[in-house]
PDB file of C-alpha atoms in Angstrom:
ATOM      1  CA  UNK A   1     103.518  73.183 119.832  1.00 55.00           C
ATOM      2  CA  UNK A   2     102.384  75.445 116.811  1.00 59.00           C
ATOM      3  CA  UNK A   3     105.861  76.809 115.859  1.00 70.00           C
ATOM      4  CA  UNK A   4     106.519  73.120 115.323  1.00 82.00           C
ATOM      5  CA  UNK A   5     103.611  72.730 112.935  1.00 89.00           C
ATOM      6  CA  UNK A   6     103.735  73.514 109.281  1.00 94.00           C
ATOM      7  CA  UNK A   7     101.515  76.246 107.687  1.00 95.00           C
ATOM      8  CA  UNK A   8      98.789  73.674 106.113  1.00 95.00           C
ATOM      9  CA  UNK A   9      98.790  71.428 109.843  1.00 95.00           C
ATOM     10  CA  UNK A  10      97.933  74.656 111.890  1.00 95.00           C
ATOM     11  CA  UNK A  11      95.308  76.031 109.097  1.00 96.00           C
ATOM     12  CA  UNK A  12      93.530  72.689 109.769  1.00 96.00           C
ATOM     13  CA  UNK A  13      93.993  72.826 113.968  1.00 95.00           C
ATOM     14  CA  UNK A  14      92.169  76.310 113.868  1.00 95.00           C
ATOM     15  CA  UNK A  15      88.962  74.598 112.298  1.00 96.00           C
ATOM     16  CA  UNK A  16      88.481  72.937 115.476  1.00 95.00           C
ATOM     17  CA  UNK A  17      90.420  75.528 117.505  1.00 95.00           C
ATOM     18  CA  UNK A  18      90.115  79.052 116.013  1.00 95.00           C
ATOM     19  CA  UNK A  19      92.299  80.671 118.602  1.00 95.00           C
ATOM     20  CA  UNK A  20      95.031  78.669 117.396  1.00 93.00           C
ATOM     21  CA  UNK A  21      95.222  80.707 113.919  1.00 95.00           C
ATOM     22  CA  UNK A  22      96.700  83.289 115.823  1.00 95.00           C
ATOM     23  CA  UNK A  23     100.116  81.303 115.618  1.00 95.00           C
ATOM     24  CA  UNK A  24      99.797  81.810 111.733  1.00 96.00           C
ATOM     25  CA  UNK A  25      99.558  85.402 112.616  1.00 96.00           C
ATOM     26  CA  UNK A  26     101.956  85.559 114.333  1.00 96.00           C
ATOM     27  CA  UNK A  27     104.020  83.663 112.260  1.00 96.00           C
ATOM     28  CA  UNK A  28     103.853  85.706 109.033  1.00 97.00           C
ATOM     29  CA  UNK A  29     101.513  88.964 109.776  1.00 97.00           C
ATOM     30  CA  UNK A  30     104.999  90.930 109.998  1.00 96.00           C
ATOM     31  CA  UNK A  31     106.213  89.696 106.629  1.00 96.00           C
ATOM     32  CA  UNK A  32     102.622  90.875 104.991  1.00 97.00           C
ATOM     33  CA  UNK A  33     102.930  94.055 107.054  1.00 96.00           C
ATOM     34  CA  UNK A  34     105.942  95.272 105.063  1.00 95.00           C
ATOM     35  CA  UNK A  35     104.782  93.967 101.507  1.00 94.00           C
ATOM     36  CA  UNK A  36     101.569  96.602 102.549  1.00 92.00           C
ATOM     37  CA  UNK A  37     103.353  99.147 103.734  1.00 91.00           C
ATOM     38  CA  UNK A  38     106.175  99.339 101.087  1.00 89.00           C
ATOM     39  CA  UNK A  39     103.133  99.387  98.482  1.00 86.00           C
ATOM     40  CA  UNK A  40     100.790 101.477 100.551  1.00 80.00           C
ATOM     41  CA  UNK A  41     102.659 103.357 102.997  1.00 79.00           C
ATOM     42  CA  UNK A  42     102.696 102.663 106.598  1.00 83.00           C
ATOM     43  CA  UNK A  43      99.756 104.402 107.242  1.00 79.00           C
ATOM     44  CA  UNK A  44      97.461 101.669 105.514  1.00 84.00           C
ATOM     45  CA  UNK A  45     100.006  98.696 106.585  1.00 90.00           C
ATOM     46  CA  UNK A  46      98.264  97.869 109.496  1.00 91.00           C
ATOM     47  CA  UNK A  47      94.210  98.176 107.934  1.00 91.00           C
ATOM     48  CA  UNK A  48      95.414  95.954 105.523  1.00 93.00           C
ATOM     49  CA  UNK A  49      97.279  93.498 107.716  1.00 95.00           C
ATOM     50  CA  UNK A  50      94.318  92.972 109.203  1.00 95.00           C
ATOM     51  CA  UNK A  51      92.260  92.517 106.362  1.00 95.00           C
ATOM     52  CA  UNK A  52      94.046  89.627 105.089  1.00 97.00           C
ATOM     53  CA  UNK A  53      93.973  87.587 108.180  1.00 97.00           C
ATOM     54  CA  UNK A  54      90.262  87.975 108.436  1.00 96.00           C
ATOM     55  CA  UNK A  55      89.956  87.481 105.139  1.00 97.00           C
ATOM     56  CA  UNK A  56      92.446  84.351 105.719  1.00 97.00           C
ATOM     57  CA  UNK A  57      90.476  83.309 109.446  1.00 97.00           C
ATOM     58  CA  UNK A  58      87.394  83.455 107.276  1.00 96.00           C
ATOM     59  CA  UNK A  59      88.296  81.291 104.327  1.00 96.00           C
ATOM     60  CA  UNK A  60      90.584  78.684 106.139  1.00 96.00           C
ATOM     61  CA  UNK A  61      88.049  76.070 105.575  1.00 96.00           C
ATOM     62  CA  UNK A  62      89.021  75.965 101.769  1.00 95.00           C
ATOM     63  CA  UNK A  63      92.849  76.622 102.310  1.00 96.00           C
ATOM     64  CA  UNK A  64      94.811  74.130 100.365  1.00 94.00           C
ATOM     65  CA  UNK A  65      95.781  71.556 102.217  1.00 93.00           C
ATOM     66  CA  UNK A  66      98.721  70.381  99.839  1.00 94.00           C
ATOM     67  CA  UNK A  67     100.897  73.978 100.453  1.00 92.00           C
ATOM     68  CA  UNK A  68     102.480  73.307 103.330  1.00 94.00           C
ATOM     69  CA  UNK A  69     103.537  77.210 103.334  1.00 95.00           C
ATOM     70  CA  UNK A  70     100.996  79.745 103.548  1.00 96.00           C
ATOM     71  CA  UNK A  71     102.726  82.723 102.655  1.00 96.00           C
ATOM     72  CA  UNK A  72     101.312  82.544  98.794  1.00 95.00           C
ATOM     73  CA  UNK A  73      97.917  82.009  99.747  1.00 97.00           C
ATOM     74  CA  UNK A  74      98.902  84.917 102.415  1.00 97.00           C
ATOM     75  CA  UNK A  75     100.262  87.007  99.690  1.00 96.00           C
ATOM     76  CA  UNK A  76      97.617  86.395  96.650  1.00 95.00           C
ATOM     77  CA  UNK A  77      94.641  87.690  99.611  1.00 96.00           C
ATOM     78  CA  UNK A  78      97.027  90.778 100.266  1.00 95.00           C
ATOM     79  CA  UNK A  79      97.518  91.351  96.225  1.00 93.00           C
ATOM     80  CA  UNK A  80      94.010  91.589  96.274  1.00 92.00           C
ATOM     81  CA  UNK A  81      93.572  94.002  99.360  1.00 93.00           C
ATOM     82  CA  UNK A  82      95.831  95.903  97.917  1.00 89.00           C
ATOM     83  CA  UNK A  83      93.892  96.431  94.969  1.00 86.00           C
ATOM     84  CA  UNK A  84      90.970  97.778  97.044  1.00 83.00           C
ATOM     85  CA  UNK A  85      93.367 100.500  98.169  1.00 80.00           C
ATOM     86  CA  UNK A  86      94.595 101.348  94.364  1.00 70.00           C
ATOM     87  CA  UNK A  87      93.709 104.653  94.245  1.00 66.00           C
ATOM     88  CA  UNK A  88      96.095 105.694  97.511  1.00 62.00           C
ATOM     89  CA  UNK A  89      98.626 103.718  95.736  1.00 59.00           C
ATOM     90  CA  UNK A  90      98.489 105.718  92.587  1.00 70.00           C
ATOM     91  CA  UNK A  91      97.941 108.832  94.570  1.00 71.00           C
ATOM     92  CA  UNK A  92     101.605 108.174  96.630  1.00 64.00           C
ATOM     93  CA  UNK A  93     103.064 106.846  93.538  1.00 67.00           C
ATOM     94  CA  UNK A  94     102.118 109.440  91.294  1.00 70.00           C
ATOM     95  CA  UNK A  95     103.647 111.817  93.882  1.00 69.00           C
ATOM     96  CA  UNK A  96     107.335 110.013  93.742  1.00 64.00           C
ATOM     97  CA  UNK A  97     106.879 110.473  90.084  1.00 64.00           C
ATOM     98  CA  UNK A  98     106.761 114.136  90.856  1.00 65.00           C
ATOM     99  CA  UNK A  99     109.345 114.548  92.806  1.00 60.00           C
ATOM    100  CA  UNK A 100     112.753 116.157  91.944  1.00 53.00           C
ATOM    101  CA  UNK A 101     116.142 114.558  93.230  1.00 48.00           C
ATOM    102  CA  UNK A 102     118.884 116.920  94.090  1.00 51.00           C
ATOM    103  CA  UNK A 103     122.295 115.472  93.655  1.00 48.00           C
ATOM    104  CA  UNK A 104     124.255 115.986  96.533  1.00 50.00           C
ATOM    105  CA  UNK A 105     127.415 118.021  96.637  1.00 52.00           C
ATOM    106  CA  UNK A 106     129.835 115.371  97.160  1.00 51.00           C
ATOM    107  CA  UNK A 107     130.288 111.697  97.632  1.00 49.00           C
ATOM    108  CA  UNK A 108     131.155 111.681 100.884  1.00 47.00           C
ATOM    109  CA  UNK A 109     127.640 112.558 101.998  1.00 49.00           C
ATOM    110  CA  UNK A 110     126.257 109.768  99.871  1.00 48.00           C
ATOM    111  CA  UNK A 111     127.275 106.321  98.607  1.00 47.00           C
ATOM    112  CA  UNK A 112     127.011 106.163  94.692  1.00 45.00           C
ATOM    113  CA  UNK A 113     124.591 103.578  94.936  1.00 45.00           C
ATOM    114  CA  UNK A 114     122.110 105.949  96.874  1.00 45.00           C
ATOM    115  CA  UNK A 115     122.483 108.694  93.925  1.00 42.00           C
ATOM    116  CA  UNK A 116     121.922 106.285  91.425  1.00 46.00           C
ATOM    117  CA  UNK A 117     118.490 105.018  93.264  1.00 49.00           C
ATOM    118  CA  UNK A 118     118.190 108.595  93.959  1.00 55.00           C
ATOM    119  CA  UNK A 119     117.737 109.688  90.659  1.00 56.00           C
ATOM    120  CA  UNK A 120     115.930 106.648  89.134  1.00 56.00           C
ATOM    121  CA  UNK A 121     113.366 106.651  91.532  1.00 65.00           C
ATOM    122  CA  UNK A 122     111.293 109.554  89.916  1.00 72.00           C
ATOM    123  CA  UNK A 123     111.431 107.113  86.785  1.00 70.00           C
ATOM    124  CA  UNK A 124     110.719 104.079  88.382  1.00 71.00           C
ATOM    125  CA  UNK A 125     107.495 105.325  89.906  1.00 73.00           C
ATOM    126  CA  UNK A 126     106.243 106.551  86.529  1.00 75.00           C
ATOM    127  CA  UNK A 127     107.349 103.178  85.259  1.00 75.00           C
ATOM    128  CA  UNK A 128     105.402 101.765  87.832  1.00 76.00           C
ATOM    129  CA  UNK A 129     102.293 103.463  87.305  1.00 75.00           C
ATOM    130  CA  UNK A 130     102.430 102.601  83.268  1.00 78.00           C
ATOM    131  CA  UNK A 131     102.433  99.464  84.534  1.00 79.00           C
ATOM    132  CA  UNK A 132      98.887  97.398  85.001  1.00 79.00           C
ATOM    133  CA  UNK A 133      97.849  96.298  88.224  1.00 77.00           C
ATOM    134  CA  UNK A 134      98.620  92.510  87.283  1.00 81.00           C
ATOM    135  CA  UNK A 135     102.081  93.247  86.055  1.00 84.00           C
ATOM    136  CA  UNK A 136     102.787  95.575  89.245  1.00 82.00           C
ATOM    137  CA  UNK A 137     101.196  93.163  91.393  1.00 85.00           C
ATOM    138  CA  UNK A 138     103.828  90.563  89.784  1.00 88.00           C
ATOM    139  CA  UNK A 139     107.149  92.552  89.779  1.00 84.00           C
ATOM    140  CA  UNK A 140     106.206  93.792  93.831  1.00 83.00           C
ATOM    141  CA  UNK A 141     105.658  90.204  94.680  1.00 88.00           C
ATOM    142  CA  UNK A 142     109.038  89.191  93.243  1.00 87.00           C
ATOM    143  CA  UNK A 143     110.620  92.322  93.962  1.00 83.00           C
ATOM    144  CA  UNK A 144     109.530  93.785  97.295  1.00 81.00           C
ATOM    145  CA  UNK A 145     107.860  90.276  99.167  1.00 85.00           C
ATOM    146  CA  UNK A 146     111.313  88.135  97.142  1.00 85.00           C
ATOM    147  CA  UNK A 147     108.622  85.375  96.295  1.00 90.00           C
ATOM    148  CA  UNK A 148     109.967  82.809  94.187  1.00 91.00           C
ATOM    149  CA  UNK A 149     108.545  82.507  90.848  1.00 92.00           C
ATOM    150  CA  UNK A 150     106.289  79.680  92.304  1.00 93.00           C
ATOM    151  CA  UNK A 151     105.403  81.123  94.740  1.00 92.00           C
ATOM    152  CA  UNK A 152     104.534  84.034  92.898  1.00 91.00           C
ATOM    153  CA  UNK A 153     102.500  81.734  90.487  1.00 91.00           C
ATOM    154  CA  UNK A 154     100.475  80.075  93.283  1.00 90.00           C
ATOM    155  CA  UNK A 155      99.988  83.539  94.992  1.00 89.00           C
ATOM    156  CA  UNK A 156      98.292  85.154  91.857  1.00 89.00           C
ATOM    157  CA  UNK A 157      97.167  81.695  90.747  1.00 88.00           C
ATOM    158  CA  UNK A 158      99.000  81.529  87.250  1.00 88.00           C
ATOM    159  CA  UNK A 159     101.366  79.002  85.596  1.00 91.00           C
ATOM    160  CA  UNK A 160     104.722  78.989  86.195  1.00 92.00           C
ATOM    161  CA  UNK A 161     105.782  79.968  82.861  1.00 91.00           C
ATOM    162  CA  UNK A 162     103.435  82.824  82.691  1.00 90.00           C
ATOM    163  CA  UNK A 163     105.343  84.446  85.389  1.00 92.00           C
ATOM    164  CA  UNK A 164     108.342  83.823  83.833  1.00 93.00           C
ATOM    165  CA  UNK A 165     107.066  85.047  80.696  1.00 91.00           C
ATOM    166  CA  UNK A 166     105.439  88.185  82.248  1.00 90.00           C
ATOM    167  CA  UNK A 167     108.394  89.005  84.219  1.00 91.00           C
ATOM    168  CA  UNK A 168     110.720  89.460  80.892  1.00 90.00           C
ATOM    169  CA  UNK A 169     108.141  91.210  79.445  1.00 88.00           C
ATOM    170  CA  UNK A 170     108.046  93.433  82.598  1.00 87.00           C
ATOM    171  CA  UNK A 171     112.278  93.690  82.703  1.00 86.00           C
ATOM    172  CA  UNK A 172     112.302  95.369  78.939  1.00 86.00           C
ATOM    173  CA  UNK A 173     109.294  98.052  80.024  1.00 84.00           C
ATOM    174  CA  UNK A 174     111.153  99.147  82.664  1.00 81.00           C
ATOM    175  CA  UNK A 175     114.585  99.010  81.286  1.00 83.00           C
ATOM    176  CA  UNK A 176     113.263 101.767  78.720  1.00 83.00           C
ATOM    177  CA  UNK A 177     111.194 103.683  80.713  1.00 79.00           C
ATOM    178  CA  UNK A 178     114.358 104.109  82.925  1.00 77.00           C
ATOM    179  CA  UNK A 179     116.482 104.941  79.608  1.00 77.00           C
ATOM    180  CA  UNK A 180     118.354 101.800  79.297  1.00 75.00           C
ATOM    181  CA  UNK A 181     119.109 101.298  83.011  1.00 68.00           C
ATOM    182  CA  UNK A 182     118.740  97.716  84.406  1.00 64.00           C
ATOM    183  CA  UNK A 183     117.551  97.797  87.753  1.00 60.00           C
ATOM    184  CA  UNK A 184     117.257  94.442  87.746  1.00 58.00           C
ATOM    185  CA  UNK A 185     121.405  94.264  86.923  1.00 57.00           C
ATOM    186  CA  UNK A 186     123.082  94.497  90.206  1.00 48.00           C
ATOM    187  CA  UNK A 187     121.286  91.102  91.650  1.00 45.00           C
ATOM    188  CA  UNK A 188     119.091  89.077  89.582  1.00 44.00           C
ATOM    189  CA  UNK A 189     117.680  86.969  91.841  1.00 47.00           C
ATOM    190  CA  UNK A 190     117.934  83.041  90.972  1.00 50.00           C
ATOM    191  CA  UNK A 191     114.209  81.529  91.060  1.00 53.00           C
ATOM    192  CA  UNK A 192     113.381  77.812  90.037  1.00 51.00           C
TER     193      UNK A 192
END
């Protein structure tokens, strides 16, 4: 019965019946898992997996019933576990930064798409770390979890059109801390 349920439903079965939070879980603790690890690493994935469904468990009570999806309530408690671990984030991030890309000898043991990402990655991790937490914590949501922009807004609790307005801001920093390249060019994803 709870894969039939919506997010909000189940939330509100598990104050009578807290094992029953486990389908929520279950349902999205592999989605959160990769948003940690890709901006953790893998080794701190899992710690803060868990975090966010206890955090989650604990605060159900308050959830909002009117969000029928949990996965930007989900994602604004991860945001903010993530923020605990920071200073590994810099730490790893600061280390890509460092890092020099050799260009292979020839195409055929690379696509030109993988040089490309190659070679901008060193600049996109500076980027990244020039960025603040609230604008990295924005472009990662949209970029690495593919929220919407509302659901990016209800996950970090802003407007709509602060998103919107943050994440233009955010597409000209980048564009010329990478030199004029849009990473954003190949596929601009349509949100509301």
């Amino acid at each position: 019965m709870p894969e039939t349920l919506d997010d909000s439903t189940l939330i509100g079965h598990s104050l009578a019946d807290p094992e029953s939070f486990a389908a929520l879980f279950d349902r999205h603790a592999d989605e959160i898992h990769r948003y940690a690890a890709r901006r953790l690493g893998s080794e701190l994935a899992d710690d803060v997996t868990g975090e966010v469904f206890l955090v989650a468990f604990r605060r159900r009570a308050r959830y909002d019933r009117s969000w029928p999806d949990a996965r930007p309530w989900l994602y604004g408690i991860a945001t903010k576990v993530v923020a605990q671990h920071r200073r590994a984030e810099r730490r790893r991030t600061a280390a890509m930064a460092k890092v020099n890309v050799e260009r292979p000898g020839t195409f055929d043991d690379r696509s030109a798409d993988r040089v490309t990402a190659e070679q901008l990655q060193p600049k996109l991790a500076r980027a990244l770390t020039r960025l603040s937490a609230g604008e990295r914590d924005l472009l990662l949501l949209v970029a690495w979890a593919d929220l919407t922009y509302e659901d990016a807004a209800l996950a970090l609790g802003v407007p709509v059109g602060t998103v919107r307005s943050r994440l233009h801001r955010l597409r000209v920093k980048v564009r010329r801390a990478l030199g004029g390249t849009d990473p954003f060019a190949a596929e601009e994803p349509q949100h509301g």
